[in-house]
Short mmCIF file of C-alpha atoms in Angstrom, two decimals:
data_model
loop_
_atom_site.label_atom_id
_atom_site.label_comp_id
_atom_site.label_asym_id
_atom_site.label_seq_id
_atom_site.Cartn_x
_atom_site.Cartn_y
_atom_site.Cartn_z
CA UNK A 21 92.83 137.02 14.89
CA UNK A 22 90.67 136.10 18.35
CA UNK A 23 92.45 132.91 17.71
CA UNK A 24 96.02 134.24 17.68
CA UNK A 25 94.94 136.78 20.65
CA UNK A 26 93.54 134.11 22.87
CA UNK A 27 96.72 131.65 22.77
CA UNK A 28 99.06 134.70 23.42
CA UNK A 29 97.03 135.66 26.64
CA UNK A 30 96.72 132.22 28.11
CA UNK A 31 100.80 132.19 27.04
CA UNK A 32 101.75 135.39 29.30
CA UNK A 33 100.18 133.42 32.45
CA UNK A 34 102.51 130.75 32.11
CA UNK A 35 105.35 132.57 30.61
CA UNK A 36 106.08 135.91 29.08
CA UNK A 37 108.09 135.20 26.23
CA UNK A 38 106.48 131.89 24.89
CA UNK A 39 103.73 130.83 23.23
CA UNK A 40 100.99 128.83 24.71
CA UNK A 41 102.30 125.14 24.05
CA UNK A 42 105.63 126.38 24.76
CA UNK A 43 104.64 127.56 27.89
CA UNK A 44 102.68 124.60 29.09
CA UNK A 45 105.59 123.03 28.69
CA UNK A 46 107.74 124.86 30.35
CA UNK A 47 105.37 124.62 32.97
CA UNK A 48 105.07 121.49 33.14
CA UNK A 49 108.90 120.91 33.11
CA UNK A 50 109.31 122.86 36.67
CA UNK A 51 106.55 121.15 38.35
CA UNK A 52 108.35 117.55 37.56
CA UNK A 53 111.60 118.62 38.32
CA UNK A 54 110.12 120.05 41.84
CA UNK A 55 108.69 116.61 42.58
CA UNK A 56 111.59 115.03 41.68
CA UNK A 57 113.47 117.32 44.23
CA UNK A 58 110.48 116.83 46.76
CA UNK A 59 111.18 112.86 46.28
CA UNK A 60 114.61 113.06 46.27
CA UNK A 61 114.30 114.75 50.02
CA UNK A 62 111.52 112.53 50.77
CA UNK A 63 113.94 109.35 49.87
CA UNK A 64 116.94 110.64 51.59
CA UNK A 65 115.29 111.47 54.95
CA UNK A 66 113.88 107.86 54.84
CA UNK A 67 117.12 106.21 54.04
CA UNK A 68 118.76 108.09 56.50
CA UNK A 69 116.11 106.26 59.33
CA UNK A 70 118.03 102.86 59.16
CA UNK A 71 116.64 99.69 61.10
CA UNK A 72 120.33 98.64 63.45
CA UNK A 73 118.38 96.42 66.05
CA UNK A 74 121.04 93.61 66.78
CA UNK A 75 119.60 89.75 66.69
CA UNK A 76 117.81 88.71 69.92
CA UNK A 77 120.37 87.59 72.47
CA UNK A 78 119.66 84.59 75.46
CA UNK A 79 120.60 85.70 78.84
CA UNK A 80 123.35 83.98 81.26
CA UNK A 81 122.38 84.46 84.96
CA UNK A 82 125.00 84.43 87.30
CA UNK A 83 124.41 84.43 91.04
CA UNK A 84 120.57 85.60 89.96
CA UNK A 85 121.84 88.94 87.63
CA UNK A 86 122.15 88.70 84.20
CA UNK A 87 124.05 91.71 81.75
CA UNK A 88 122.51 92.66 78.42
CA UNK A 89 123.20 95.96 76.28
CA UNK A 90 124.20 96.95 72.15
CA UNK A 91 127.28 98.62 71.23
CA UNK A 92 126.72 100.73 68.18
CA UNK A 93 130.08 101.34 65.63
CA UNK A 94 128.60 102.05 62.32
CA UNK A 95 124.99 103.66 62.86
CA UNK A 96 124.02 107.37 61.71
CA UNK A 97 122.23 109.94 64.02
CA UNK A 98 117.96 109.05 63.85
CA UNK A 99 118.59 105.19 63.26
CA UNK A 100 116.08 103.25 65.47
CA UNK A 101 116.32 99.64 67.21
CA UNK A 102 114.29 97.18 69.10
CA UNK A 103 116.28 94.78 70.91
CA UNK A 104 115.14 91.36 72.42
CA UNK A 105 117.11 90.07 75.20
CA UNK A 106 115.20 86.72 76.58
CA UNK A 107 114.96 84.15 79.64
CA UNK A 108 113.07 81.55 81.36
CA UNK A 109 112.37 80.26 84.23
CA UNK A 110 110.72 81.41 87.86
CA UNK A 111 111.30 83.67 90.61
CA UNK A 112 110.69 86.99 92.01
CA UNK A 113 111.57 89.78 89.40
CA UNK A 114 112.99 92.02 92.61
CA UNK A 115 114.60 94.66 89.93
CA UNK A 116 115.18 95.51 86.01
CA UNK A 117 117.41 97.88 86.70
CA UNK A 118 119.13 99.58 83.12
CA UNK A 119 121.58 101.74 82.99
CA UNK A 120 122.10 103.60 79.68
CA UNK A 121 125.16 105.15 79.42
CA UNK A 122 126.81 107.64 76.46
CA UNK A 123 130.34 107.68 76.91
CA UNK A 124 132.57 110.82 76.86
CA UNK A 125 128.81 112.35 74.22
CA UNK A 126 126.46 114.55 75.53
CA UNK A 127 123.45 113.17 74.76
CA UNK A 128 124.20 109.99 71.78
CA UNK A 129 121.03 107.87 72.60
CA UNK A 130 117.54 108.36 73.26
CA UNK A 131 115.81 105.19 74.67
CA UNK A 132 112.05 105.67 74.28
CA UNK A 133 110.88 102.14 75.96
CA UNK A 134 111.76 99.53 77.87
CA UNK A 135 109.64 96.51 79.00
CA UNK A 136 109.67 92.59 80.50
CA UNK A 137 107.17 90.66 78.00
CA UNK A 138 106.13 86.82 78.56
CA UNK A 139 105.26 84.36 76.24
CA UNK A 140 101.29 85.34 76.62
CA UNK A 141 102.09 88.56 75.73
CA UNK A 142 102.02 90.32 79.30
CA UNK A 143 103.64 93.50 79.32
CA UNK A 144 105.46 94.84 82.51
CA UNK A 145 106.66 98.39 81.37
CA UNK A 146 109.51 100.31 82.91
CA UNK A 147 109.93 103.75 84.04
CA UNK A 148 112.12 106.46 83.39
CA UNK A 149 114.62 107.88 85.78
CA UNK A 150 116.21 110.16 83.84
CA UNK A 151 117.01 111.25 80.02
CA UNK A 152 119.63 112.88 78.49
CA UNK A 153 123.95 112.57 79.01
CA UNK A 154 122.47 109.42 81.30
CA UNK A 155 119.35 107.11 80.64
CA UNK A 156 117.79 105.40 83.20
CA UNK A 157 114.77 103.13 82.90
CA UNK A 158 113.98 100.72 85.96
CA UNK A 159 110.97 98.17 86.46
CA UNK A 160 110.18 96.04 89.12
CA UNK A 161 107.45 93.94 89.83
CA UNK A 162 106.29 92.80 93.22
CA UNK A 163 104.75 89.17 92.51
CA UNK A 164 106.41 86.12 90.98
CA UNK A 165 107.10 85.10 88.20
CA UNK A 166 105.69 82.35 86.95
CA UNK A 167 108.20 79.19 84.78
CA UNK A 168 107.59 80.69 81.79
CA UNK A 169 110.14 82.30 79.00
CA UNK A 170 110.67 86.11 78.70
CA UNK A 171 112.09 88.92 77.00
CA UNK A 172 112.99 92.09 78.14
CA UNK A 173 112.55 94.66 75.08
CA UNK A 174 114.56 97.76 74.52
CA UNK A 175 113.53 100.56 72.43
CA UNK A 176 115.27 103.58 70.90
CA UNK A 177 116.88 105.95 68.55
CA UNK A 178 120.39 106.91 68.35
CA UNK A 179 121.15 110.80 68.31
CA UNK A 180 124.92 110.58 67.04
CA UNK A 181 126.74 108.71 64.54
CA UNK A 182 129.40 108.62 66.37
CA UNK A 183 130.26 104.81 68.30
CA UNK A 184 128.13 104.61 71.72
CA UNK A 185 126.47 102.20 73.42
CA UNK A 186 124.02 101.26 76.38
CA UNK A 187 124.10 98.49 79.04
CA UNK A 188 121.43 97.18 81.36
CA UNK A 189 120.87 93.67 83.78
CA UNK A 190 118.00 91.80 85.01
CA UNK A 191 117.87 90.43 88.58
CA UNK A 192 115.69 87.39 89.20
CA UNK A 193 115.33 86.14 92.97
CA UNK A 194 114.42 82.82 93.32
CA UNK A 195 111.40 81.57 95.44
CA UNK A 196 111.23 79.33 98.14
CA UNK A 197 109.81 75.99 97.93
CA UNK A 198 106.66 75.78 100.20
CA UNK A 199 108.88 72.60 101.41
CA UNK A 200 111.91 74.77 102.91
CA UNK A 201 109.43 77.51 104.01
CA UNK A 202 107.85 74.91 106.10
CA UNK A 203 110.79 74.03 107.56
CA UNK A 204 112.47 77.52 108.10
CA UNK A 205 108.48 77.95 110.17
CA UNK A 206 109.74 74.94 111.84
CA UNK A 207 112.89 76.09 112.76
CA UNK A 208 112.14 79.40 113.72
CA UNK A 209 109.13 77.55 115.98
CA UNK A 210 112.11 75.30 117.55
CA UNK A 211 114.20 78.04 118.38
CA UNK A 212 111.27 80.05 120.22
CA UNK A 213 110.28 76.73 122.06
CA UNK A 214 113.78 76.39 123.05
CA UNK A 215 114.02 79.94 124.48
CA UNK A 216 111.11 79.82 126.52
CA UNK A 217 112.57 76.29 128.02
CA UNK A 218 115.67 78.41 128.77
CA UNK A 219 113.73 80.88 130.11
CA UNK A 220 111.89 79.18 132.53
CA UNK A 221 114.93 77.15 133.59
CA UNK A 222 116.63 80.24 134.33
CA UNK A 223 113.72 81.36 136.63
CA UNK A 224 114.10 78.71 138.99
CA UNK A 225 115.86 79.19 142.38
CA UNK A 226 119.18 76.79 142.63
#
């Protein structure tokens, strides 16, 4: 009888019209189907977070700028990329400027870095001009850059599935070689002696 009274109570906690192993059961049946639901979601929001970086693309100068960007066609809104665009050589990096642009879309790409990275690992980060309808990222640096190779690294998320795309160019001034500065010194120190020779010519009474 306690018997019979104690698996009826422990029954009405799990369910009211059950008895105990039936209601265990039953129990035990809703939690796995709400993990299954939970992992379902869990799945689908991962899936949905898809990897579309393009393969790392070499960069043509012309006349000291060079053009880079990704045009996206088959991406879904909250995909993420990393794209390597890379070059070598030496100069003066006198602007990274980079345009990203969302044609005729309110706001279809979200670029959340943008750097210049040698083959030591140095990182030269860019700033943000703007966000939103128009990104704009610039970096600059004010020194040279050594002969070395490089890759400028661009980082973001895509807020549409619809097609979109951004664009961007690096501009690379070369240096001088001490050889040529010497002789523009030169040059300039020719013209000034020449002047003054004019000068004082010019000074004299015919």
């Amino acid at each position: 009888m306690l018997g019979w009274l104690r698996d009826t109570t422990i029954a009405a906690v799990y369910t009211a019209s059950t008895i105990y192993q039936g209601g265990i059961m039953i129990q035990l049946k809703s939690l796995v189907a709400a993990g299954a639901l939970a992992t379902a979601a869990l799945a689908s929001g991962m899936a949905s977070a898809a990897d579309v970086s393009q393969a790392s693309q070499t960069l043509t100068f012309d006349s000291g700028t060079a053009y880079f960007g990704h045009s996206f066609t088959s991406a879904a809104a909250g995909d993420t990329f990393a794209d390597n665009f890379s070059f070598s050589g030496s100069g003066v990096l006198s602007s990274v400027v980079s345009a990203f642009t969302n044609p005729s879309l309110s706001d279809a790409i979200q670029i959340t870095g943008f750097q210049v990275i040698n083959s030591a690992g140095f990182i030269l980060s860019g700033a943000k001009w703007s966000e939103g309808a128009f990104d704009s990222w610039t970096a600059a640096s004010s020194g040279s850059l050594l002969n070395d190779s490089y890759i400028v690294k661009v980082t973001g998320k895509l807020l549409t599935s619809a097609a979109t795309s951004y664009s961007g160019s690096v501009s690379v001034t070369a240096v001088p070689e001490p050889e040529t500065v010497a002789m523009l010194v030169a040059g300039l120190g020719l013209i000034g002696f020449a002047g003054r020779r004019r000068n004082k010519g010019a000074s004299k009474p015919f």
